[in-house]
mmCIF file of C-alpha atoms in Angstrom:
data_model
loop_
_atom_site.group_PDB
_atom_site.id
_atom_site.type_symbol
_atom_site.label_atom_id
_atom_site.label_comp_id
_atom_site.label_asym_id
_atom_site.label_seq_id
_atom_site.Cartn_x
_atom_site.Cartn_y
_atom_site.Cartn_z
ATOM 1 C CA UNK A 7 10.771 -24.355 -32.373
ATOM 2 C CA UNK A 8 10.807 -26.977 -29.414
ATOM 3 C CA UNK A 9 7.891 -27.763 -27.446
ATOM 4 C CA UNK A 10 9.400 -26.143 -24.469
ATOM 5 C CA UNK A 11 9.793 -22.784 -26.509
ATOM 6 C CA UNK A 12 5.955 -23.195 -27.633
ATOM 7 C CA UNK A 13 4.831 -23.584 -24.030
ATOM 8 C CA UNK A 14 6.831 -21.041 -22.296
ATOM 9 C CA UNK A 15 8.174 -18.700 -25.197
ATOM 10 C CA UNK A 16 11.190 -16.538 -24.815
ATOM 11 C CA UNK A 17 11.412 -13.004 -25.202
ATOM 12 C CA UNK A 18 14.148 -10.243 -25.706
ATOM 13 C CA UNK A 19 13.827 -7.277 -23.766
ATOM 14 C CA UNK A 20 16.077 -3.867 -23.882
ATOM 15 C CA UNK A 21 16.859 -2.646 -20.333
ATOM 16 C CA UNK A 22 17.399 0.827 -19.190
ATOM 17 C CA UNK A 23 17.570 2.714 -16.351
ATOM 18 C CA UNK A 24 15.890 5.431 -14.864
ATOM 19 C CA UNK A 25 16.992 6.359 -11.262
ATOM 20 C CA UNK A 26 17.627 3.413 -9.267
ATOM 21 C CA UNK A 27 15.036 1.253 -11.051
ATOM 22 C CA UNK A 28 15.674 -1.016 -14.221
ATOM 23 C CA UNK A 29 12.791 -1.338 -17.070
ATOM 24 C CA UNK A 30 12.514 -3.647 -19.848
ATOM 25 C CA UNK A 31 11.135 -3.010 -23.046
ATOM 26 C CA UNK A 32 10.010 -5.295 -25.866
ATOM 27 C CA UNK A 33 13.156 -5.565 -28.398
ATOM 28 C CA UNK A 34 11.040 -5.768 -31.454
ATOM 29 C CA UNK A 35 9.612 -2.419 -30.356
ATOM 30 C CA UNK A 36 12.959 -0.603 -30.468
ATOM 31 C CA UNK A 37 13.976 0.698 -33.582
ATOM 32 C CA UNK A 38 17.406 2.607 -32.281
ATOM 33 C CA UNK A 39 19.367 3.998 -29.662
ATOM 34 C CA UNK A 40 20.530 7.633 -29.914
ATOM 35 C CA UNK A 41 22.732 9.672 -28.186
ATOM 36 C CA UNK A 42 21.211 12.940 -26.835
ATOM 37 C CA UNK A 43 20.631 15.446 -29.766
ATOM 38 C CA UNK A 44 19.159 18.561 -29.933
ATOM 39 C CA UNK A 45 15.521 18.384 -28.875
ATOM 40 C CA UNK A 46 13.288 21.113 -30.167
ATOM 41 C CA UNK A 47 10.427 22.206 -27.274
ATOM 42 C CA UNK A 48 6.917 22.358 -28.480
ATOM 43 C CA UNK A 49 4.872 25.181 -26.865
ATOM 44 C CA UNK A 50 1.887 24.107 -25.318
ATOM 45 C CA UNK A 51 2.559 20.445 -25.229
ATOM 46 C CA UNK A 52 1.911 18.504 -21.992
ATOM 47 C CA UNK A 53 4.674 18.160 -19.288
ATOM 48 C CA UNK A 54 5.867 14.571 -20.142
ATOM 49 C CA UNK A 55 6.360 15.896 -23.928
ATOM 50 C CA UNK A 56 10.257 16.842 -24.037
ATOM 51 C CA UNK A 57 9.762 18.087 -27.510
ATOM 52 C CA UNK A 58 10.750 16.909 -30.981
ATOM 53 C CA UNK A 59 13.668 15.726 -32.729
ATOM 54 C CA UNK A 60 14.459 15.567 -36.522
ATOM 55 C CA UNK A 61 15.183 11.596 -37.244
ATOM 56 C CA UNK A 62 16.602 11.554 -40.949
ATOM 57 C CA UNK A 63 13.926 13.544 -41.917
ATOM 58 C CA UNK A 64 11.220 12.588 -39.890
ATOM 59 C CA UNK A 65 9.509 14.377 -36.864
ATOM 60 C CA UNK A 66 9.826 11.947 -33.677
ATOM 61 C CA UNK A 67 8.161 13.347 -30.393
ATOM 62 C CA UNK A 68 10.263 12.394 -27.507
ATOM 63 C CA UNK A 69 8.983 11.778 -23.945
ATOM 64 C CA UNK A 70 10.148 12.467 -20.585
ATOM 65 C CA UNK A 71 10.030 9.118 -19.176
ATOM 66 C CA UNK A 72 10.753 10.320 -15.785
ATOM 67 C CA UNK A 73 8.284 12.572 -15.678
ATOM 68 C CA UNK A 74 5.765 10.010 -17.038
ATOM 69 C CA UNK A 75 6.851 7.422 -14.425
ATOM 70 C CA UNK A 76 6.650 10.180 -11.747
ATOM 71 C CA UNK A 77 10.339 10.832 -11.019
ATOM 72 C CA UNK A 78 12.298 13.679 -9.949
ATOM 73 C CA UNK A 79 13.770 15.822 -12.900
ATOM 74 C CA UNK A 80 17.534 15.000 -13.742
ATOM 75 C CA UNK A 81 19.494 16.707 -16.313
ATOM 76 C CA UNK A 82 20.914 14.769 -19.240
ATOM 77 C CA UNK A 83 24.101 13.655 -19.257
ATOM 78 C CA UNK A 84 26.782 11.433 -21.312
ATOM 79 C CA UNK A 85 24.752 8.101 -20.308
ATOM 80 C CA UNK A 86 21.338 9.424 -21.562
ATOM 81 C CA UNK A 87 19.992 7.908 -24.329
ATOM 82 C CA UNK A 88 16.845 8.676 -26.478
ATOM 83 C CA UNK A 89 15.307 4.972 -27.171
ATOM 84 C CA UNK A 90 13.201 5.195 -30.555
ATOM 85 C CA UNK A 91 10.405 2.852 -30.306
ATOM 86 C CA UNK A 92 7.355 1.889 -32.532
ATOM 87 C CA UNK A 93 4.062 1.418 -30.795
ATOM 88 C CA UNK A 94 0.827 -0.052 -32.818
ATOM 89 C CA UNK A 95 0.608 3.436 -34.855
ATOM 90 C CA UNK A 96 3.070 5.828 -33.578
ATOM 91 C CA UNK A 97 6.744 6.176 -33.436
ATOM 92 C CA UNK A 98 8.285 8.186 -30.584
ATOM 93 C CA UNK A 99 11.293 8.508 -28.663
ATOM 94 C CA UNK A 100 11.889 8.050 -24.988
ATOM 95 C CA UNK A 101 14.450 9.808 -22.730
ATOM 96 C CA UNK A 102 16.068 7.399 -20.371
ATOM 97 C CA UNK A 103 18.952 7.695 -17.817
ATOM 98 C CA UNK A 104 20.973 4.949 -19.678
ATOM 99 C CA UNK A 105 20.585 1.947 -21.641
ATOM 100 C CA UNK A 106 21.845 -1.205 -20.171
ATOM 101 C CA UNK A 107 21.285 -4.606 -22.023
ATOM 102 C CA UNK A 108 19.330 -7.225 -23.941
ATOM 103 C CA UNK A 109 18.110 -9.806 -21.531
ATOM 104 C CA UNK A 110 16.121 -12.851 -22.760
ATOM 105 C CA UNK A 111 12.919 -14.041 -20.460
ATOM 106 C CA UNK A 112 10.892 -16.710 -20.242
ATOM 107 C CA UNK A 113 7.381 -15.954 -20.058
ATOM 108 C CA UNK A 114 6.838 -17.958 -16.711
ATOM 109 C CA UNK A 115 9.422 -15.975 -15.474
ATOM 110 C CA UNK A 116 7.554 -12.644 -15.558
ATOM 111 C CA UNK A 117 4.814 -12.019 -12.713
ATOM 112 C CA UNK A 118 2.085 -9.692 -12.876
ATOM 113 C CA UNK A 119 2.653 -6.266 -11.305
ATOM 114 C CA UNK A 120 0.251 -5.597 -8.445
ATOM 115 C CA UNK A 121 -2.172 -2.870 -9.683
ATOM 116 C CA UNK A 122 -3.493 -1.395 -6.008
ATOM 117 C CA UNK A 123 -4.262 2.120 -7.169
ATOM 118 C CA UNK A 124 -6.949 3.506 -9.403
ATOM 119 C CA UNK A 125 -4.402 5.267 -11.404
ATOM 120 C CA UNK A 126 -4.704 4.500 -15.176
ATOM 121 C CA UNK A 127 -1.067 5.503 -15.594
ATOM 122 C CA UNK A 128 -0.272 1.789 -14.025
ATOM 123 C CA UNK A 129 -1.747 0.223 -17.142
ATOM 124 C CA UNK A 130 1.633 0.313 -18.894
ATOM 125 C CA UNK A 131 3.418 -1.944 -16.483
ATOM 126 C CA UNK A 132 3.308 -5.410 -18.259
ATOM 127 C CA UNK A 133 4.853 -7.190 -15.160
ATOM 128 C CA UNK A 134 8.116 -7.701 -13.052
ATOM 129 C CA UNK A 135 10.749 -10.206 -12.894
ATOM 130 C CA UNK A 136 14.065 -10.816 -11.110
ATOM 131 C CA UNK A 137 17.202 -10.322 -12.884
ATOM 132 C CA UNK A 138 20.661 -10.240 -10.925
ATOM 133 C CA UNK A 139 19.438 -9.557 -7.723
ATOM 134 C CA UNK A 140 17.506 -6.744 -8.723
ATOM 135 C CA UNK A 141 13.874 -6.171 -9.942
ATOM 136 C CA UNK A 142 13.130 -5.468 -13.469
ATOM 137 C CA UNK A 143 9.911 -3.918 -14.478
ATOM 138 C CA UNK A 144 8.699 -4.534 -17.894
ATOM 139 C CA UNK A 145 6.620 -1.897 -19.808
ATOM 140 C CA UNK A 146 3.957 -2.213 -22.315
ATOM 141 C CA UNK A 147 4.849 0.350 -24.856
ATOM 142 C CA UNK A 148 1.398 -0.329 -26.512
ATOM 143 C CA UNK A 149 -0.325 1.338 -23.611
ATOM 144 C CA UNK A 150 2.681 3.779 -22.435
ATOM 145 C CA UNK A 151 0.501 6.404 -23.681
ATOM 146 C CA UNK A 152 -3.506 6.822 -23.742
ATOM 147 C CA UNK A 153 -5.552 6.801 -27.143
ATOM 148 C CA UNK A 154 -6.046 10.341 -25.973
ATOM 149 C CA UNK A 155 -2.564 11.071 -25.865
ATOM 150 C CA UNK A 156 -1.756 9.418 -29.003
ATOM 151 C CA UNK A 157 -3.974 11.562 -31.099
ATOM 152 C CA UNK A 158 -2.552 14.559 -29.322
ATOM 153 C CA UNK A 159 0.814 13.236 -30.535
ATOM 154 C CA UNK A 160 -0.384 13.665 -34.025
ATOM 155 C CA UNK A 161 -0.837 17.185 -33.689
ATOM 156 C CA UNK A 162 2.937 17.944 -33.235
ATOM 157 C CA UNK B 4 -19.776 6.340 46.365
ATOM 158 C CA UNK B 5 -17.041 4.186 45.481
ATOM 159 C CA UNK B 6 -18.539 3.215 42.570
ATOM 160 C CA UNK B 7 -19.428 6.498 41.260
ATOM 161 C CA UNK B 8 -15.777 7.754 42.096
ATOM 162 C CA UNK B 9 -14.596 4.619 40.214
ATOM 163 C CA UNK B 10 -17.077 5.292 37.136
ATOM 164 C CA UNK B 11 -15.680 8.729 37.055
ATOM 165 C CA UNK B 12 -12.145 7.640 36.825
ATOM 166 C CA UNK B 13 -13.011 5.249 33.980
ATOM 167 C CA UNK B 14 -14.721 8.318 32.152
ATOM 168 C CA UNK B 15 -11.530 10.333 32.598
ATOM 169 C CA UNK B 16 -9.507 7.599 31.385
ATOM 170 C CA UNK B 17 -11.616 7.085 28.197
ATOM 171 C CA UNK B 18 -11.512 10.892 27.603
ATOM 172 C CA UNK B 19 -7.734 11.321 27.689
ATOM 173 C CA UNK B 20 -7.395 8.192 25.562
ATOM 174 C CA UNK B 21 -9.812 9.760 22.951
ATOM 175 C CA UNK B 22 -7.943 12.896 23.172
ATOM 176 C CA UNK B 23 -4.540 11.171 22.584
ATOM 177 C CA UNK B 24 -5.668 9.094 19.687
ATOM 178 C CA UNK B 25 -7.761 12.045 18.233
ATOM 179 C CA UNK B 26 -4.321 13.670 17.941
ATOM 180 C CA UNK B 27 -2.754 11.008 15.971
ATOM 181 C CA UNK B 28 -5.489 9.532 14.378
ATOM 182 C CA UNK B 29 -8.237 11.893 13.170
ATOM 183 C CA UNK B 30 -11.946 10.904 12.234
ATOM 184 C CA UNK B 31 -12.273 8.958 15.267
ATOM 185 C CA UNK B 32 -16.051 9.268 16.435
ATOM 186 C CA UNK B 33 -17.097 10.781 19.747
ATOM 187 C CA UNK B 34 -18.085 8.375 22.702
ATOM 188 C CA UNK B 35 -21.755 9.751 22.293
ATOM 189 C CA UNK B 36 -21.704 8.912 18.646
ATOM 190 C CA UNK B 37 -20.016 5.635 18.935
ATOM 191 C CA UNK B 38 -22.524 4.196 21.578
ATOM 192 C CA UNK B 39 -25.412 5.768 19.398
ATOM 193 C CA UNK B 40 -23.944 4.033 16.456
ATOM 194 C CA UNK B 41 -22.844 0.762 18.221
ATOM 195 C CA UNK B 42 -26.970 0.163 18.591
ATOM 196 C CA UNK B 43 -27.218 0.537 14.878
ATOM 197 C CA UNK B 44 -24.795 -1.675 13.861
ATOM 198 C CA UNK B 45 -25.883 -4.371 16.458
ATOM 199 C CA UNK B 46 -29.327 -4.147 14.773
ATOM 200 C CA UNK B 47 -27.847 -4.818 11.581
ATOM 201 C CA UNK B 48 -25.633 -7.562 12.851
ATOM 202 C CA UNK B 49 -28.380 -9.620 14.290
ATOM 203 C CA UNK B 50 -30.768 -9.360 11.426
ATOM 204 C CA UNK B 51 -29.818 -12.404 9.376
ATOM 205 C CA UNK B 52 -31.844 -15.552 10.352
ATOM 206 C CA UNK B 53 -29.197 -17.919 11.422
ATOM 207 C CA UNK B 54 -28.512 -15.436 14.281
ATOM 208 C CA UNK B 55 -32.101 -14.974 15.635
ATOM 209 C CA UNK B 56 -31.066 -17.176 18.880
ATOM 210 C CA UNK B 57 -28.599 -14.465 19.729
ATOM 211 C CA UNK B 58 -30.685 -11.303 19.333
ATOM 212 C CA UNK B 59 -32.062 -11.421 22.878
ATOM 213 C CA UNK B 60 -28.734 -11.836 24.724
ATOM 214 C CA UNK B 61 -26.797 -9.589 22.428
ATOM 215 C CA UNK B 62 -29.364 -6.654 22.921
ATOM 216 C CA UNK B 63 -29.755 -7.286 26.780
ATOM 217 C CA UNK B 64 -26.004 -7.222 27.378
ATOM 218 C CA UNK B 65 -25.385 -4.096 25.252
ATOM 219 C CA UNK B 66 -28.211 -2.129 26.982
ATOM 220 C CA UNK B 67 -27.092 -3.028 30.424
ATOM 221 C CA UNK B 68 -23.444 -1.763 29.299
ATOM 222 C CA UNK B 69 -24.897 1.378 28.315
ATOM 223 C CA UNK B 70 -27.370 2.212 30.819
ATOM 224 C CA UNK B 71 -25.729 0.993 33.918
ATOM 225 C CA UNK B 72 -22.132 1.933 32.725
ATOM 226 C CA UNK B 73 -20.906 2.520 36.106
ATOM 227 C CA UNK B 74 -21.998 -0.809 37.457
ATOM 228 C CA UNK B 75 -20.540 -2.704 34.874
ATOM 229 C CA UNK B 76 -17.422 -1.210 34.337
ATOM 230 C CA UNK B 77 -15.766 -3.496 36.725
ATOM 231 C CA UNK B 78 -16.944 -6.583 35.014
ATOM 232 C CA UNK B 79 -14.898 -8.106 31.995
ATOM 233 C CA UNK B 80 -16.131 -7.049 28.541
ATOM 234 C CA UNK B 81 -17.641 -9.830 26.743
ATOM 235 C CA UNK B 82 -16.154 -10.212 23.357
ATOM 236 C CA UNK B 83 -18.386 -8.577 20.637
ATOM 237 C CA UNK B 84 -19.720 -10.330 17.912
ATOM 238 C CA UNK B 85 -18.450 -7.931 15.024
ATOM 239 C CA UNK B 86 -15.086 -8.192 16.599
ATOM 240 C CA UNK B 87 -12.158 -10.653 14.367
ATOM 241 C CA UNK B 88 -11.896 -14.208 15.720
ATOM 242 C CA UNK B 89 -8.738 -13.563 17.286
ATOM 243 C CA UNK B 90 -10.108 -10.852 19.158
ATOM 244 C CA UNK B 91 -12.654 -13.045 20.994
ATOM 245 C CA UNK B 92 -10.059 -14.402 23.253
ATOM 246 C CA UNK B 93 -6.427 -13.743 24.798
ATOM 247 C CA UNK B 94 -4.052 -13.184 21.988
ATOM 248 C CA UNK B 95 -0.250 -12.732 21.392
ATOM 249 C CA UNK B 96 0.231 -9.274 19.856
ATOM 250 C CA UNK B 97 3.311 -7.860 18.358
ATOM 251 C CA UNK B 98 4.112 -4.115 19.526
ATOM 252 C CA UNK B 99 5.867 -1.887 16.989
ATOM 253 C CA UNK B 100 5.870 1.760 16.272
ATOM 254 C CA UNK B 101 5.376 4.153 13.565
ATOM 255 C CA UNK B 102 6.427 7.575 13.993
ATOM 256 C CA UNK B 103 5.015 8.349 17.419
ATOM 257 C CA UNK B 104 2.056 5.790 17.773
ATOM 258 C CA UNK B 105 2.605 2.250 19.211
ATOM 259 C CA UNK B 106 0.525 -0.312 17.385
ATOM 260 C CA UNK B 107 -0.461 -3.694 18.189
ATOM 261 C CA UNK B 108 -1.156 -6.888 15.864
ATOM 262 C CA UNK B 109 -1.832 -10.419 16.480
ATOM 263 C CA UNK B 110 0.984 -12.594 15.725
ATOM 264 C CA UNK B 111 -1.185 -14.958 14.085
ATOM 265 C CA UNK B 112 -1.830 -12.271 11.102
ATOM 266 C CA UNK B 113 2.457 -12.022 10.573
ATOM 267 C CA UNK B 114 4.518 -14.212 8.799
ATOM 268 C CA UNK B 115 7.607 -12.650 10.129
ATOM 269 C CA UNK B 116 9.207 -9.216 10.191
ATOM 270 C CA UNK B 117 12.717 -8.281 8.199
ATOM 271 C CA UNK B 118 15.257 -5.728 8.524
ATOM 272 C CA UNK B 119 15.245 -3.033 5.439
ATOM 273 C CA UNK B 120 18.242 -3.628 4.175
ATOM 274 C CA UNK B 121 17.795 -2.311 0.577
ATOM 275 C CA UNK B 122 14.841 0.086 -0.826
ATOM 276 C CA UNK B 123 11.851 -1.675 -2.396
ATOM 277 C CA UNK B 124 11.672 -1.175 -6.370
ATOM 278 C CA UNK B 125 9.376 1.345 -7.202
ATOM 279 C CA UNK B 126 6.497 0.724 -9.452
ATOM 280 C CA UNK B 127 5.392 3.785 -11.657
ATOM 281 C CA UNK B 128 1.607 4.677 -11.750
ATOM 282 C CA UNK B 129 0.886 3.609 -8.275
ATOM 283 C CA UNK B 130 -0.210 5.386 -5.007
ATOM 284 C CA UNK B 131 2.328 7.209 -2.983
ATOM 285 C CA UNK B 132 1.503 4.473 -0.236
ATOM 286 C CA UNK B 133 3.088 2.067 -2.364
ATOM 287 C CA UNK B 134 6.679 2.195 -1.659
ATOM 288 C CA UNK B 135 7.184 -0.849 -4.218
ATOM 289 C CA UNK B 136 8.394 -4.547 -4.396
ATOM 290 C CA UNK B 137 10.697 -6.263 -2.521
ATOM 291 C CA UNK B 138 12.319 -9.441 -3.137
ATOM 292 C CA UNK B 139 12.746 -11.550 0.160
ATOM 293 C CA UNK B 140 13.004 -15.270 1.094
ATOM 294 C CA UNK B 141 11.818 -16.167 -2.321
ATOM 295 C CA UNK B 142 8.659 -14.042 -2.098
ATOM 296 C CA UNK B 143 7.959 -10.965 -3.385
ATOM 297 C CA UNK B 144 6.151 -8.454 -1.183
ATOM 298 C CA UNK B 145 4.587 -5.465 -1.752
ATOM 299 C CA UNK B 146 5.888 -2.763 0.653
ATOM 300 C CA UNK B 147 3.341 -0.426 2.109
ATOM 301 C CA UNK B 148 4.241 2.902 3.933
ATOM 302 C CA UNK B 149 2.424 2.243 7.195
ATOM 303 C CA UNK B 150 2.463 5.805 8.324
ATOM 304 C CA UNK B 151 0.530 7.078 5.300
ATOM 305 C CA UNK B 152 -2.078 4.117 5.793
ATOM 306 C CA UNK B 153 -2.680 5.106 9.336
ATOM 307 C CA UNK B 154 -2.020 8.726 9.453
ATOM 308 C CA UNK B 155 -3.424 9.702 6.046
ATOM 309 C CA UNK B 156 -1.575 11.075 3.094
ATOM 310 C CA UNK B 157 -1.396 14.582 3.791
ATOM 311 C CA UNK B 158 0.284 13.837 7.160
ATOM 312 C CA UNK B 159 2.119 10.377 6.084
ATOM 313 C CA UNK B 160 3.583 12.021 2.906
ATOM 314 C CA UNK B 161 5.303 14.930 5.251
ATOM 315 C CA UNK B 162 7.755 12.245 6.117
ATOM 316 C CA UNK B 163 11.006 12.264 4.235
ATOM 317 C CA UNK B 164 11.714 8.789 3.783
ATOM 318 C CA UNK B 165 15.253 9.172 2.382
ATOM 319 C CA UNK B 166 16.337 11.017 5.266
ATOM 320 C CA UNK B 167 14.255 8.970 7.797
ATOM 321 C CA UNK B 168 13.663 5.773 6.221
ATOM 322 C CA UNK B 169 11.367 2.979 7.975
ATOM 323 C CA UNK B 170 13.810 0.416 9.885
ATOM 324 C CA UNK B 171 11.813 -2.968 9.802
ATOM 325 C CA UNK B 172 8.864 -4.575 7.600
ATOM 326 C CA UNK B 173 6.170 -6.694 9.094
ATOM 327 C CA UNK B 174 5.254 -9.388 6.526
ATOM 328 C CA UNK B 175 1.707 -10.577 6.473
ATOM 329 C CA UNK B 176 0.470 -14.342 6.909
ATOM 330 C CA UNK B 177 -0.318 -14.415 3.288
ATOM 331 C CA UNK B 178 3.308 -13.354 2.230
ATOM 332 C CA UNK B 179 2.032 -10.574 -0.063
ATOM 333 C CA UNK B 180 2.443 -7.510 2.048
ATOM 334 C CA UNK B 181 4.963 -5.646 4.149
ATOM 335 C CA UNK B 182 4.263 -2.974 6.486
ATOM 336 C CA UNK B 183 7.186 -0.805 6.852
ATOM 337 C CA UNK B 184 7.421 0.711 10.444
ATOM 338 C CA UNK B 185 9.919 2.386 12.407
ATOM 339 C CA UNK B 186 10.513 -0.220 15.504
ATOM 340 C CA UNK B 187 9.733 -3.513 16.546
ATOM 341 C CA UNK B 188 8.974 -3.035 20.284
ATOM 342 C CA UNK B 189 8.009 -6.581 22.044
ATOM 343 C CA UNK B 190 5.457 -9.338 21.796
ATOM 344 C CA UNK B 191 3.306 -9.684 24.677
ATOM 345 C CA UNK B 192 -0.265 -11.184 25.419
ATOM 346 C CA UNK B 193 -3.410 -9.154 25.190
ATOM 347 C CA UNK B 194 -6.542 -9.871 27.111
ATOM 348 C CA UNK B 195 -9.599 -8.653 25.471
ATOM 349 C CA UNK B 196 -11.161 -6.947 28.479
ATOM 350 C CA UNK B 197 -7.876 -4.678 28.591
ATOM 351 C CA UNK B 198 -8.677 -3.557 25.002
ATOM 352 C CA UNK B 199 -11.496 -0.986 24.456
ATOM 353 C CA UNK B 200 -12.791 -2.646 21.205
ATOM 354 C CA UNK B 201 -14.046 -0.224 18.326
ATOM 355 C CA UNK B 202 -17.417 -1.671 17.098
ATOM 356 C CA UNK B 203 -18.097 1.064 14.470
ATOM 357 C CA UNK B 204 -15.509 0.622 11.886
ATOM 358 C CA UNK B 205 -16.629 2.242 8.712
ATOM 359 C CA UNK B 206 -13.877 4.655 8.877
ATOM 360 C CA UNK B 207 -10.552 3.539 9.548
ATOM 361 C CA UNK B 208 -11.846 -0.588 9.544
ATOM 362 C CA UNK B 209 -8.405 -1.868 10.338
ATOM 363 C CA UNK B 210 -8.170 0.153 13.577
ATOM 364 C CA UNK B 211 -10.120 -2.495 16.040
ATOM 365 C CA UNK B 212 -9.555 -0.886 19.577
ATOM 366 C CA UNK B 213 -7.190 0.499 21.829
ATOM 367 C CA UNK B 214 -5.184 -0.892 24.756
ATOM 368 C CA UNK B 215 -6.433 1.343 27.551
ATOM 369 C CA UNK B 216 -3.377 1.108 29.727
ATOM 370 C CA UNK B 217 -0.870 1.342 27.165
ATOM 371 C CA UNK B 218 -2.179 3.830 24.507
ATOM 372 C CA UNK B 219 -1.771 1.599 21.914
ATOM 373 C CA UNK B 220 -3.757 1.012 18.762
ATOM 374 C CA UNK B 221 -4.985 -2.472 18.180
ATOM 375 C CA UNK B 222 -5.024 -2.979 14.365
ATOM 376 C CA UNK B 223 -6.449 -5.602 11.752
ATOM 377 C CA UNK B 224 -3.590 -5.835 9.434
ATOM 378 C CA UNK B 225 -6.072 -7.552 6.710
ATOM 379 C CA UNK B 226 -8.100 -4.304 6.615
ATOM 380 C CA UNK B 227 -4.734 -2.107 6.199
ATOM 381 C CA UNK B 228 -3.623 -3.773 3.136
ATOM 382 C CA UNK B 229 -5.126 -3.487 -0.123
ATOM 383 C CA UNK B 230 -6.560 -6.495 -1.963
ATOM 384 C CA UNK B 231 -4.399 -7.012 -5.304
ATOM 385 C CA UNK B 232 -6.562 -6.273 -8.595
ATOM 386 C CA UNK B 233 -5.409 -8.217 -11.361
ATOM 387 C CA UNK B 234 -4.216 -5.890 -14.166
#
């Protein structure tokens, strides 16, 4: 590894779209990207939980990312994808409008996003960077769900 | 007799001004409340040891203003110690419009204004008055919904930004924040004596005063923008 890479490491990010905005998640945490399959609703689950899917015999909870990010509901279409991700202890699926590409970013290119409110939810925004004349919002998947929410996941 | 008439006119003007601004901005204290609290504020301001020399002057001036209001009303108002530096002398202000309200802020507090050509990038989990981030002229600014900051969430959120988007953005001097507004009106000089300064600013600290002749709210953008927290 060159000295340059040690001082300013390069990370790969899978980008996806939700509405007009583009988001990025650490490629190392992405297991696979699925087309929309049948998602079985879970009675009594929080509003951000779409339901569960059967992934080769394993039950995976699918999160409504639009709901989580405070965006309007949108019907799924041909571009919709479920990204299977691995957080610290859980494997979950996140529903996104579309998956775009994998990009490489240097650590120095990432700027901390402003946190102007008191909302706990903004903790999962790791930073922002410019990419092809638009802003890419980087999401920290380990903070995507709170500890309480992770415990709740175990019950499904 | 003439002075009495003039005094009445001034009181009427101020009442009209209060009524106008109360309609647009709630929570503005009444005139009596203001005067009472102004005296309390002064007591706090003059307490520090380094300002002991100023005490007799400030108290005397204020008492003369309160007790002999009619006699003093045609004299220029002395700048108050609690006002920002730029408010002490004549300053150039930018007049702009948010909804139906005309606002003024000193030019020195601003970097430039830009036309809104693309929507800011929304960041999840932020308050509704934070419209998002926008890259402009090698700077990344946080764009704020000035309507919500000024009129409050309840009134500000009634505006449908898709149907009625803001047209311009005022960028603050530090280049970090953008205040979205409807229209840039003009640049003009403001004399402190033409402004009714608001000395008690516990509520709405950004509302510094009002230009009496033009029903314009003078704002301090530094108190309107949030202070970035490190995440």
